[in-house]
Coordinates of C-alpha atoms in Angstrom, one line a residue:
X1 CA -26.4 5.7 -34.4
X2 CA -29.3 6.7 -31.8
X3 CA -31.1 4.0 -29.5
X4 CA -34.1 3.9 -31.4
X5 CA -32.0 2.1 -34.1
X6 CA -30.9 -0.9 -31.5
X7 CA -33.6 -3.4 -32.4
X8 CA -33.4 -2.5 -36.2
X9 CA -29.8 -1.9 -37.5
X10 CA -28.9 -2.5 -41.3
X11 CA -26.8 -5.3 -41.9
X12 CA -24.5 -2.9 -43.8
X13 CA -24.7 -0.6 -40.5
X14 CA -22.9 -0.4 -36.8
X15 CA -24.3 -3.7 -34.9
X16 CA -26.8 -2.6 -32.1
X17 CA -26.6 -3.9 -28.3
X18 CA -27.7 -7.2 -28.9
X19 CA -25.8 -7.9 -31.7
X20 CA -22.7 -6.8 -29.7
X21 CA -23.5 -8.7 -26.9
X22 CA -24.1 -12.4 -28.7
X23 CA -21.8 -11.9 -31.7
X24 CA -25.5 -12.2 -34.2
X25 CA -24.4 -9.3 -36.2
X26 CA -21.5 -11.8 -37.5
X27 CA -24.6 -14.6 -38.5
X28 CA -27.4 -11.4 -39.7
X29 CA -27.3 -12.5 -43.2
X30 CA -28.2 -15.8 -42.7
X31 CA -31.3 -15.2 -40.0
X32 CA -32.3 -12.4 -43.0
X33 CA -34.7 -14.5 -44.4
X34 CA -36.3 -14.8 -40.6
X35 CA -36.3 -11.1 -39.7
X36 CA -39.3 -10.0 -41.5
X37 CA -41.8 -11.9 -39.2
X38 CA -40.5 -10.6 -36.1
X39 CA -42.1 -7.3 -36.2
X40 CA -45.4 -9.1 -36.4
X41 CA -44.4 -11.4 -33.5
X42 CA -43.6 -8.7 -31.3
X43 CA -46.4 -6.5 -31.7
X44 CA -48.6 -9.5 -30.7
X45 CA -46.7 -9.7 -27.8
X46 CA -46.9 -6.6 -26.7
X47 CA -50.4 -7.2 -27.2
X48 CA -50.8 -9.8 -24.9
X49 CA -48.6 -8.2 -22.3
X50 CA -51.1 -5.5 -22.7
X51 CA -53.7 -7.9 -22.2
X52 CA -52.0 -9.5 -19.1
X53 CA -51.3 -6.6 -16.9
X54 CA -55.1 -5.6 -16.8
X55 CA -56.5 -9.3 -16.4
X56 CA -53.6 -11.1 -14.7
X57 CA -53.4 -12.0 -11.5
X58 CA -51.0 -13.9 -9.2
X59 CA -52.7 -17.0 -9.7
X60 CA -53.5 -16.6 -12.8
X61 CA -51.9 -19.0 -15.5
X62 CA -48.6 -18.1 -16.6
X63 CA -49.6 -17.2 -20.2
X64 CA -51.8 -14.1 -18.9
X65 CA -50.2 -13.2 -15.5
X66 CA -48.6 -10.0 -15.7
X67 CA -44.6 -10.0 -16.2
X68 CA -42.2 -9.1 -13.3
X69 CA -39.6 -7.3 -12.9
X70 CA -37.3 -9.8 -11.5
X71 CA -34.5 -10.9 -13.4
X72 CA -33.6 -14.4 -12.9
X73 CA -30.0 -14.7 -13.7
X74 CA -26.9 -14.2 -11.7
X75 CA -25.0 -11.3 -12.0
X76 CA -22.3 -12.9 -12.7
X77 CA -23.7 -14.3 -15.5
X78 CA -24.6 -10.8 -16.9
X79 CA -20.7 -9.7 -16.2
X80 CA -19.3 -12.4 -18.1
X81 CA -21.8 -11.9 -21.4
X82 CA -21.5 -7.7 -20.9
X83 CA -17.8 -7.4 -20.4
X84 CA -16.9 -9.8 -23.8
X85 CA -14.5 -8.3 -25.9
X86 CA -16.7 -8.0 -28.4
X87 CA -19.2 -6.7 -26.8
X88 CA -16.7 -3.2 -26.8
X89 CA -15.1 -1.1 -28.8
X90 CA -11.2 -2.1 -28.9
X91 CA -9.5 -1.7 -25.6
X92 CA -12.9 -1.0 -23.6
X93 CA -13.4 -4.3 -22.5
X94 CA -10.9 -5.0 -19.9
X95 CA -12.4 -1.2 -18.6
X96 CA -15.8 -2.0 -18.6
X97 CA -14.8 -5.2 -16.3
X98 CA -13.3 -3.0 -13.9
X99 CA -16.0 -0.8 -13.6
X100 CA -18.7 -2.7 -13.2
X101 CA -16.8 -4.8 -10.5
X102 CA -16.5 -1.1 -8.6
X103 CA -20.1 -0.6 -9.2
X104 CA -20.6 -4.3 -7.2
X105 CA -18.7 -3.6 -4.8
X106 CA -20.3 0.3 -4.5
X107 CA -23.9 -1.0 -4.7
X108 CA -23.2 -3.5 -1.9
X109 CA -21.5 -1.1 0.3
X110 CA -24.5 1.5 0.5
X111 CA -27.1 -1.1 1.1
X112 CA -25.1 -2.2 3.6
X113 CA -25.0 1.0 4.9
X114 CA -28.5 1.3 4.8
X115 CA -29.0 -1.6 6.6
X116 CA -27.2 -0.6 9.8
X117 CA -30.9 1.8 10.3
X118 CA -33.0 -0.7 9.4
X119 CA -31.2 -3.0 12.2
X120 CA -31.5 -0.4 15.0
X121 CA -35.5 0.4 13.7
X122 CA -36.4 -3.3 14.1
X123 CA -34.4 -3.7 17.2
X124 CA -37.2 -3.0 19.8
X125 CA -39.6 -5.1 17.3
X126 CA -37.0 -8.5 16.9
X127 CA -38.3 -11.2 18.7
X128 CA -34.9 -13.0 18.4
X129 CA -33.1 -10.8 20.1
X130 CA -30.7 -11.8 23.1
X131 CA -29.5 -7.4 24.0
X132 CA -30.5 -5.5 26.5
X133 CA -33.3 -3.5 25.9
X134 CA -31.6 0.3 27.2
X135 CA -34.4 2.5 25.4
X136 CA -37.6 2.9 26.1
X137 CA -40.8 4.3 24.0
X138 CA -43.7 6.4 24.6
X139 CA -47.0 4.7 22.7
X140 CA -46.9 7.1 19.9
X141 CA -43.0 7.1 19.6
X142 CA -43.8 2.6 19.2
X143 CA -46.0 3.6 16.5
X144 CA -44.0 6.0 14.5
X145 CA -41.2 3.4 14.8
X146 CA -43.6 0.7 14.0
X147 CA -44.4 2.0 11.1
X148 CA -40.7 3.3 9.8
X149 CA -39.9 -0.8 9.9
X150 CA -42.8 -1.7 7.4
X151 CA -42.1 1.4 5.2
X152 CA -38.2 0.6 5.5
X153 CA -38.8 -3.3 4.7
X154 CA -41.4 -2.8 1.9
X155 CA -38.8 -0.4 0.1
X156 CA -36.4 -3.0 0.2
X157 CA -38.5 -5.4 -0.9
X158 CA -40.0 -3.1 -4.2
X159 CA -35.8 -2.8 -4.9
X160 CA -35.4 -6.7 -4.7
X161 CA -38.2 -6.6 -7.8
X162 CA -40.2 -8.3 -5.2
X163 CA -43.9 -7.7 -5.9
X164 CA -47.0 -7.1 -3.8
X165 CA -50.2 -9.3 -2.9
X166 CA -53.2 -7.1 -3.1
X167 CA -55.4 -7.8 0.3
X168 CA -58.1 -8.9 -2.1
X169 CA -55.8 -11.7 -3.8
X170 CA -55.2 -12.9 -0.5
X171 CA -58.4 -13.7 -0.1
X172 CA -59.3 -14.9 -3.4
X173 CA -56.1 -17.6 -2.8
X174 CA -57.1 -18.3 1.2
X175 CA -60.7 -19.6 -0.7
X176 CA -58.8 -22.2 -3.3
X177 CA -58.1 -25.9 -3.0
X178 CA -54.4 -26.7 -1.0
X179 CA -52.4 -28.6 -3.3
X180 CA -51.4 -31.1 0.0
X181 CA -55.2 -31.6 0.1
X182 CA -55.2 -29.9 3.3
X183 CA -58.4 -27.4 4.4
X184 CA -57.2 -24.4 6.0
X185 CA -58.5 -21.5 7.7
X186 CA -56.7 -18.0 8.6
X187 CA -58.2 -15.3 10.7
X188 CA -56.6 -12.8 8.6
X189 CA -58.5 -10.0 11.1
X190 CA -56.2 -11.0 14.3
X191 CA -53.3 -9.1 12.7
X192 CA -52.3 -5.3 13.6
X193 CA -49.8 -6.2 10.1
X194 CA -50.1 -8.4 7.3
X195 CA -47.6 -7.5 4.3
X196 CA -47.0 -10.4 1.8
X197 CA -44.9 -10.4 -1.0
X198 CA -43.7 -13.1 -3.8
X199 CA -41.1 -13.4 -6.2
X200 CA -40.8 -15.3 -9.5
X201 CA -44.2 -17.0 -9.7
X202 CA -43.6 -20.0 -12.0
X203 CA -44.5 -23.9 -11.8
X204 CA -43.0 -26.9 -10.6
X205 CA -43.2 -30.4 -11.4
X206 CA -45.0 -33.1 -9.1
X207 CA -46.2 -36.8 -9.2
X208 CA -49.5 -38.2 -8.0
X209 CA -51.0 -41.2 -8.5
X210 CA -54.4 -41.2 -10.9
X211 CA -57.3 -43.6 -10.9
X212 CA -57.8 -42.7 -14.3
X213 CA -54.5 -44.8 -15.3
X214 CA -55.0 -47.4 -12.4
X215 CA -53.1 -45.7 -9.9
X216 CA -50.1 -44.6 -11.6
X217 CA -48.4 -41.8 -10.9
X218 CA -48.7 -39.0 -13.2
X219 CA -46.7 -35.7 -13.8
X220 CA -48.2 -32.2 -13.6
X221 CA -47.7 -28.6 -13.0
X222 CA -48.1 -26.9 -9.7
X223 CA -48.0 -23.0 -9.8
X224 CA -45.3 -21.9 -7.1
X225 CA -44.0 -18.6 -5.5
X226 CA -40.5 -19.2 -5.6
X227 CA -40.1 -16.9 -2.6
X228 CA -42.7 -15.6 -0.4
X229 CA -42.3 -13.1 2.0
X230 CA -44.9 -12.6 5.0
X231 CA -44.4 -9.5 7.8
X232 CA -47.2 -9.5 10.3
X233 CA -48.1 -8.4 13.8
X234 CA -50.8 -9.5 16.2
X235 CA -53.0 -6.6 17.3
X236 CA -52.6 -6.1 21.1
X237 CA -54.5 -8.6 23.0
X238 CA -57.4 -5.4 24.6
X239 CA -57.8 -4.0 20.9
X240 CA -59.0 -7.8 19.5
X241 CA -61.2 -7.9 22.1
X242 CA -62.9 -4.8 21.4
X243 CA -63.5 -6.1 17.8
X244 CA -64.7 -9.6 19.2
X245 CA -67.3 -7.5 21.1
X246 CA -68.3 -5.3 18.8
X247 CA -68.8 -7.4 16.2
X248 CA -70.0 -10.4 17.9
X249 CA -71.9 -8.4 20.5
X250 CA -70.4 -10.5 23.5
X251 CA -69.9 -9.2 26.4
X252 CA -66.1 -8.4 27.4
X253 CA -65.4 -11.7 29.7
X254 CA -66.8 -13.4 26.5
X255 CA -64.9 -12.2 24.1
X256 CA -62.2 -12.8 26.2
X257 CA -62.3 -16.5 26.7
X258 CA -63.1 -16.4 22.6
X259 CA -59.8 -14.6 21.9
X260 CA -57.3 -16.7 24.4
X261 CA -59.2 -19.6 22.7
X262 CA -58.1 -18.5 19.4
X263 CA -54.5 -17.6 20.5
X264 CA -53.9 -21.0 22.5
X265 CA -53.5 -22.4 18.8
X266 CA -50.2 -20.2 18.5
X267 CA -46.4 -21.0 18.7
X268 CA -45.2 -20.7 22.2
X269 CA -43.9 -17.5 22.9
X270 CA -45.8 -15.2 20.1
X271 CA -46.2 -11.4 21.6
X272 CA -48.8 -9.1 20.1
X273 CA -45.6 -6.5 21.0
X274 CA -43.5 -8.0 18.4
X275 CA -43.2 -7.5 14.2
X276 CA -42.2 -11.2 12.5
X277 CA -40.4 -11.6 9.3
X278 CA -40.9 -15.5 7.2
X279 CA -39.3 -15.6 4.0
X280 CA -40.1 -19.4 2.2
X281 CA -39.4 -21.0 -1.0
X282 CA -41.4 -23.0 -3.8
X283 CA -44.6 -22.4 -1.5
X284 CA -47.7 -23.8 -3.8
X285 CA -49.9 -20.1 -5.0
X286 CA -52.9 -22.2 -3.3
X287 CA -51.2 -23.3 -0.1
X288 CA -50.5 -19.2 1.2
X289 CA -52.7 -20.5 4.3
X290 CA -49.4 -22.5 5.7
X291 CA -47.4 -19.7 6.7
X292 CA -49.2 -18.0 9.1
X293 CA -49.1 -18.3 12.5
X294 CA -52.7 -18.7 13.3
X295 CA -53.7 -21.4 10.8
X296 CA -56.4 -23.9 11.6
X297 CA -57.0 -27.4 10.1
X298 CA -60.6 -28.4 9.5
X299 CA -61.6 -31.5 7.7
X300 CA -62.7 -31.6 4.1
X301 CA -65.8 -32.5 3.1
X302 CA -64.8 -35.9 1.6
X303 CA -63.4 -36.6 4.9
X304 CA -66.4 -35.5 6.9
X305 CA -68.5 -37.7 5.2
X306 CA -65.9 -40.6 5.4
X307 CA -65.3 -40.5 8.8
X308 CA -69.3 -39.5 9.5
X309 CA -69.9 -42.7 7.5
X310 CA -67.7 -45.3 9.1
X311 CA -68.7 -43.6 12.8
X312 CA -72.1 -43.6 12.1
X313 CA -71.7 -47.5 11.0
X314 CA -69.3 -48.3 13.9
X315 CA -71.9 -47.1 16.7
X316 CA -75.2 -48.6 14.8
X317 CA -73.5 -51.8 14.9
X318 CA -72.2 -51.8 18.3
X319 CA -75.4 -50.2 19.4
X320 CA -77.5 -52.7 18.1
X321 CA -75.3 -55.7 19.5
X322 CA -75.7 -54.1 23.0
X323 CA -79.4 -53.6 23.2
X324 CA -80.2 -57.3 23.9
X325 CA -77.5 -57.4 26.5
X326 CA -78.6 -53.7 27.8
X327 CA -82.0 -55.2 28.5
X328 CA -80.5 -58.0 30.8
X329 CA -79.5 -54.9 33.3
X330 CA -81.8 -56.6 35.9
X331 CA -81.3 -59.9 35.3
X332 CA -77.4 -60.3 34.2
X333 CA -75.7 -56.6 35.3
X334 CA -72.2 -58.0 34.6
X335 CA -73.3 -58.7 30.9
X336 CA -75.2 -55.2 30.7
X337 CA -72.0 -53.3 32.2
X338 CA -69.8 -54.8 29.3
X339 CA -71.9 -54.3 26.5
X340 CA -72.2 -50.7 28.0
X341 CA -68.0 -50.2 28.3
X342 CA -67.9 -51.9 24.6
X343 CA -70.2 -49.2 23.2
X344 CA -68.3 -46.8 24.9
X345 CA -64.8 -48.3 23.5
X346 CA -66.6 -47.8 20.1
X347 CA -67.4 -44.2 20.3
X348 CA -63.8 -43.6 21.8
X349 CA -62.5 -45.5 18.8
X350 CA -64.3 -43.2 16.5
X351 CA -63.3 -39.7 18.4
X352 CA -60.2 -40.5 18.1
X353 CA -60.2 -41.5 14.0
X354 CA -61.4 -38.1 13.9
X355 CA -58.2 -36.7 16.3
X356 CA -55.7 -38.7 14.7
X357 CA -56.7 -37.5 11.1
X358 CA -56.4 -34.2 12.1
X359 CA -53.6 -35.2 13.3
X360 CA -51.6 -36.4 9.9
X361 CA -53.2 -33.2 8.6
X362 CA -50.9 -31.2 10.8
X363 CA -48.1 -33.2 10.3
X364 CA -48.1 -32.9 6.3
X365 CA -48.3 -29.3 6.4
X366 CA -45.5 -28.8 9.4
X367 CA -43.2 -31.1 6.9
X368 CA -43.7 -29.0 4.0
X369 CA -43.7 -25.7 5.5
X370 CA -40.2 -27.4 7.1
X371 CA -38.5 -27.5 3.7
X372 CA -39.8 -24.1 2.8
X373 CA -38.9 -22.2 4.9
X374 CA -35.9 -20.3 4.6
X375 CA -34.9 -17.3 7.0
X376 CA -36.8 -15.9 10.1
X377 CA -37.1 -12.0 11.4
X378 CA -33.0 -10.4 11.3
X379 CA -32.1 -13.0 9.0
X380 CA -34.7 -12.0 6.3
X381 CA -33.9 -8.9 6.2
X382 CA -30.1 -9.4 5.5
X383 CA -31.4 -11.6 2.6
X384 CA -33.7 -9.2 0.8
X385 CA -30.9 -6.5 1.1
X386 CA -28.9 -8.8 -0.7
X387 CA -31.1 -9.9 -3.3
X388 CA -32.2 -6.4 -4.1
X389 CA -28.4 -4.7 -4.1
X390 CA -27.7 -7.5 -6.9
X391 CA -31.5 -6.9 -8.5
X392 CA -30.2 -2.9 -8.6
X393 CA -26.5 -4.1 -10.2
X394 CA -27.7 -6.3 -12.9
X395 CA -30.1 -3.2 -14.2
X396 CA -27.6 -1.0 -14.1
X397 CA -25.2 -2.7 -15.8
X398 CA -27.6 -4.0 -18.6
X399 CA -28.3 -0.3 -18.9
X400 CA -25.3 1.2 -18.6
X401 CA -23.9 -1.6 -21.6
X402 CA -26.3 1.0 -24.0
X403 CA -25.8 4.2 -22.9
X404 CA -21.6 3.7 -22.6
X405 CA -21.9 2.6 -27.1
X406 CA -25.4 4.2 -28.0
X407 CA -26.3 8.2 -28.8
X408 CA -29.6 8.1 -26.2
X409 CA -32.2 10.8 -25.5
X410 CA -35.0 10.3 -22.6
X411 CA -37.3 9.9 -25.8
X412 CA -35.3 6.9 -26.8
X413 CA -36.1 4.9 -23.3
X414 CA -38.6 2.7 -24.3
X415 CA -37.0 1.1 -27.6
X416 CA -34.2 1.0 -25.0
X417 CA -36.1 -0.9 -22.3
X418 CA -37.7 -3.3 -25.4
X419 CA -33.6 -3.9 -26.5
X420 CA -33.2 -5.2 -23.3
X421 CA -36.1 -7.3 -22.9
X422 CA -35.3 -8.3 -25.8
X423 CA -31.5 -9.2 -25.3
X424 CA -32.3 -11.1 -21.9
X425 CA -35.2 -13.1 -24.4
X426 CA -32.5 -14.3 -27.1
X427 CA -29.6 -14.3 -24.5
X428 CA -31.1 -16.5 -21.2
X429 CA -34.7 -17.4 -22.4
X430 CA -36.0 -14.9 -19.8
X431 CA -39.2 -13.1 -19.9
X432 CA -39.0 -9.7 -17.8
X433 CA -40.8 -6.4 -17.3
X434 CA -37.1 -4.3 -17.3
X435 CA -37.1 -1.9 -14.6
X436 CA -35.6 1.0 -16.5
X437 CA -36.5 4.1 -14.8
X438 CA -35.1 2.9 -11.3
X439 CA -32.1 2.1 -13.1
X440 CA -31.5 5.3 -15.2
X441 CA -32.0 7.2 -11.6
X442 CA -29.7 5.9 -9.8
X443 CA -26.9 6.0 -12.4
X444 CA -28.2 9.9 -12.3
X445 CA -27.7 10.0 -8.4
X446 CA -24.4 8.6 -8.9
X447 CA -23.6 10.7 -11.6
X448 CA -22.1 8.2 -14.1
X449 CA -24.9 9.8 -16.5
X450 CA -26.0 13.1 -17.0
X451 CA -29.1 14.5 -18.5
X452 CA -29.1 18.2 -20.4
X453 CA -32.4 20.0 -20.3
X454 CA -33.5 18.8 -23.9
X455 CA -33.4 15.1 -22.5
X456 CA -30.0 14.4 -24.5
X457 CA -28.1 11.8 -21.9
X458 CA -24.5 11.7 -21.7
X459 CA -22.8 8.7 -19.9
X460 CA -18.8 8.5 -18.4
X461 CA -16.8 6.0 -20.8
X462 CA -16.0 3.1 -18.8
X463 CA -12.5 4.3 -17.5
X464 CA -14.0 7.6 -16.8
X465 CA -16.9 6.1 -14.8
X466 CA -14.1 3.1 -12.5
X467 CA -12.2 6.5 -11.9
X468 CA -15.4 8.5 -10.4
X469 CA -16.5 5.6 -8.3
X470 CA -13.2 5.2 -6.8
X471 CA -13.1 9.2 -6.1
X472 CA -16.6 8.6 -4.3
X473 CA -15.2 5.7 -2.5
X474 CA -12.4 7.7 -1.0
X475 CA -15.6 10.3 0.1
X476 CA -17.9 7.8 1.3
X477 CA -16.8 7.9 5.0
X478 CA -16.5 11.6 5.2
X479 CA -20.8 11.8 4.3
X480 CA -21.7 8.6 6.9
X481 CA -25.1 9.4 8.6
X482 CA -25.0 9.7 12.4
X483 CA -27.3 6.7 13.3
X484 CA -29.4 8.4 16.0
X485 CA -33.0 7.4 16.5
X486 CA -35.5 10.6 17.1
X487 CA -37.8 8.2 18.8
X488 CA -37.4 6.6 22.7
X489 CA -34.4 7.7 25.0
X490 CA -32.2 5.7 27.0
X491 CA -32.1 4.6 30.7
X492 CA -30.3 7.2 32.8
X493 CA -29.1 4.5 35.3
X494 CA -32.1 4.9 37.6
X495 CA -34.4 2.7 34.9
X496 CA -34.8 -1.6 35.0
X497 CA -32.8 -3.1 32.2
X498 CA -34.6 -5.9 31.0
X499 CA -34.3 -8.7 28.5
X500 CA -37.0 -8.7 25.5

């Protein structure tokens, strides 16, 4: 039996992967009667995914957003339901556990290998560090490196099925409503580095209170990015005020006082010489503004014209009681100088409704971007290795389940793919855009499969394919990179050692 027969095996015939894999090919007879309108269901599907990938965007609704390639369920959960007796052959089972716990284990070791470079790349960059800094860096050597730790980063990122948001979405989003009712600005042009990424875009469930049903609270959907990822560095302090004069056309001492203005708003201890790394959860798709650095509050127009209206009032009214006694200056000064001091108590009450709105403003977004956040600079990066090593195991081994039982040829990969899309539908009530290509490549590199020259693919058994990682265990050492950066060179003892 070839793949292209997975999604549409006779009842009489051998039971394709997902039939193998949930035991349906024992219950095919009675869902018969079902089977007929699937085809039609699918191709409309595919339709609409068709549909979605050219008009979805990341804020789009979920019914047209385009699917991602993250697949939401543990890979444990995926060992358990792929290694089931019957998912095998007699006797393979208890082999195919084996192996794909060596794969695990194999997968975790190389990222981890991997992310002994990244480490020393972003060493010079970390702002958390407490080493000595022993290496030092021409401009252009900064740069190269500077630029190896966003290529390095985003690559883990792509591997973690973690996808991109296009400069133009950003701005699109940075324009919308903030679901805390909060109106926030980012000067997105004060940054030498802005790479933002998101993971499983989905909605979660909130309570406000509605005049429309006399102030109860209602429930209702607010579209999330269940993890967010932001990288960014501030351009050097000289290069932003270039761009302040040029495109203001203010002179340099200007432009100067306008960019330590706009700086003074930042954390303590923010360096232009340093690359930053956020990683929050279940951030609201409208609230991206939060999590960066240089965000201002303004007021929103309702609460301009609230506050306009009540000051307005507040000093008409004290203004007008003080005119009579402002005329006694003359003849009563002591009355006059009150009236005066009770005006000016007015107008100081009013500033400061305006400071201490602000105020709140600021201290309902710092308490939600509190519970959101969820790893800073080193830390983030030891969390997307992780996530994608596990993203890169459960591919494989969803992969690996067809080629080990099915006949495949590279012409068979996309009713492959669908199978599996499929199977993670019926199976966890998943929708996913199967990253198959990735997958089939590295079990290539590894050399669990092999492809002839006609496209025929041949896969290890599963005891074949625990005995071949083990071998390349016992090699692994022998074929360990020498971690040496080309760029700086360290202190030859003469140098100052200092402290980042």
């Amino acid at each position: 039996m070839t793949a292209a027969d997975i999604r549409a095996s006779e009842p009489e015939g051998t039971p394709g992967l997902i039939d193998l894999l949930t035991g349906a090919h024992k219950r095919r007879r009675k869902e018969e009667s079902g089977s007929a309108q699937r085809p039609q269901q699918q191709g409309a599907t595919v339709g609409a995914r068709e549909q979605d990938a050219s008009s979805g965007g990341i804020i789009a609704p979920d019914a047209v957003r385009k699917r991602e390639k993250f697949i939401p369920v543990t890979r444990f959960a995926l060992f358990e339901r792929l290694s089931q007796p019957l998912a095998w052959p007699p006797g393979q089972a208890a082999e195919a556990r084996r192996f794909f716990r060596y794969l695990d284990y194999w997968r975790q070791q190389q990222y981890n290998s991997e992310l002994l470079e990244i480490e020393q790349l972003y060493e010079p960059f970390s702002p958390d560090s407490d080493l000595l800094m022993t290496r030092q860096f021409t401009i252009d050597e900064k740069a190269t490196l500077q630029h190896r730790v966003v290529k390095s980063i985003e690559a883990l990122l792509v591997r973690a099925n973690y996808e991109r948001i296009d400069p133009t979405d950003v701005q699109l989003i940075l324009t919308r409503d903030s679901h805390y009712g909060l109106d926030l600005f980012v000067d997105m042009d004060a940054f030498d580095e802005i790479v933002i990424y998101y993971r499983g875009a989905s909605n979660a469930k909130h309570e406000k209170r509605s005049y429309k049903r006399f102030m109860r609270k209602e429930e209702f959907d607010v579209p999330i990015f269940q993890r967010l990822f932001i990288m960014f560095k501030l351009k050097p302090f000289d290069i932003r005020v270039q761009e302040i004069m040029r495109a203001k056309g203010l002179d340099r001492e200007a432009a100067e006082r306008k960019v330590k203005r706009n700086r003074s708003a930042l954390p303590p201890g923010l360096k232009d010489s340093n690359i930053y790394l956020k990683l929050f959860k279940n951030i609201p798709r409208t609230d991206l503004e939060m999590v960066f650095p240089n965000t201002q509050v303004r007021f929103r127009l309702f609460d301009k014209l609230r506050l306009g209206v009540s000051s307005s009032a507040g000093l008409g009214l004290g203004a007008v009681g003080a005119a009579g006694k402002l005329a006694l200056l003359t003849t009563n000064p002591i009355a006059a100088v009150g009236a005066a001091a009770g005006l000016g108590a007015v107008a100081f009450r009013q500033a400061m409704g305006f400071l201490n709105q602000k105020q709140r403003y600021m201290v309902v977004m710092a308490q939600n971007l509190y519970f959101h956040a969820m790893a800073d600079n080193r830390g983030v990066i030891l969390k997307i290795a992780a996530r994608a090593a596990e993203e890169d195991i459960k591919e494989e081994m969803l992969l690996y389940s067809v080629l080990a039982k099915e006949k495949a040829n590279r012409a068979d990969l996309p009713a492959i793919d669908a199978a599996i899309e499929q199977y993670l539908q019926r199976t966890f009530g998943v929708t996913v855009d199967f990253d198959l290509e990735d997958a089939l490549d590295r079990l290539i590199r590894d050399e669990l499969v092999r492809e002839d020259v006609d496209g025929t693919l041949h896969t290890l058994a599963p005891a074949d394919a625990a005995r071949h990682i083990d071998g390349k265990w016992d090699l692994f050492l022998d074929h360990l990179p020498d971690p040496i950066s080309a760029e700086g060179y360290e202190y030859g003892g003469n140098g100052q050692i200092r402290l980042p």
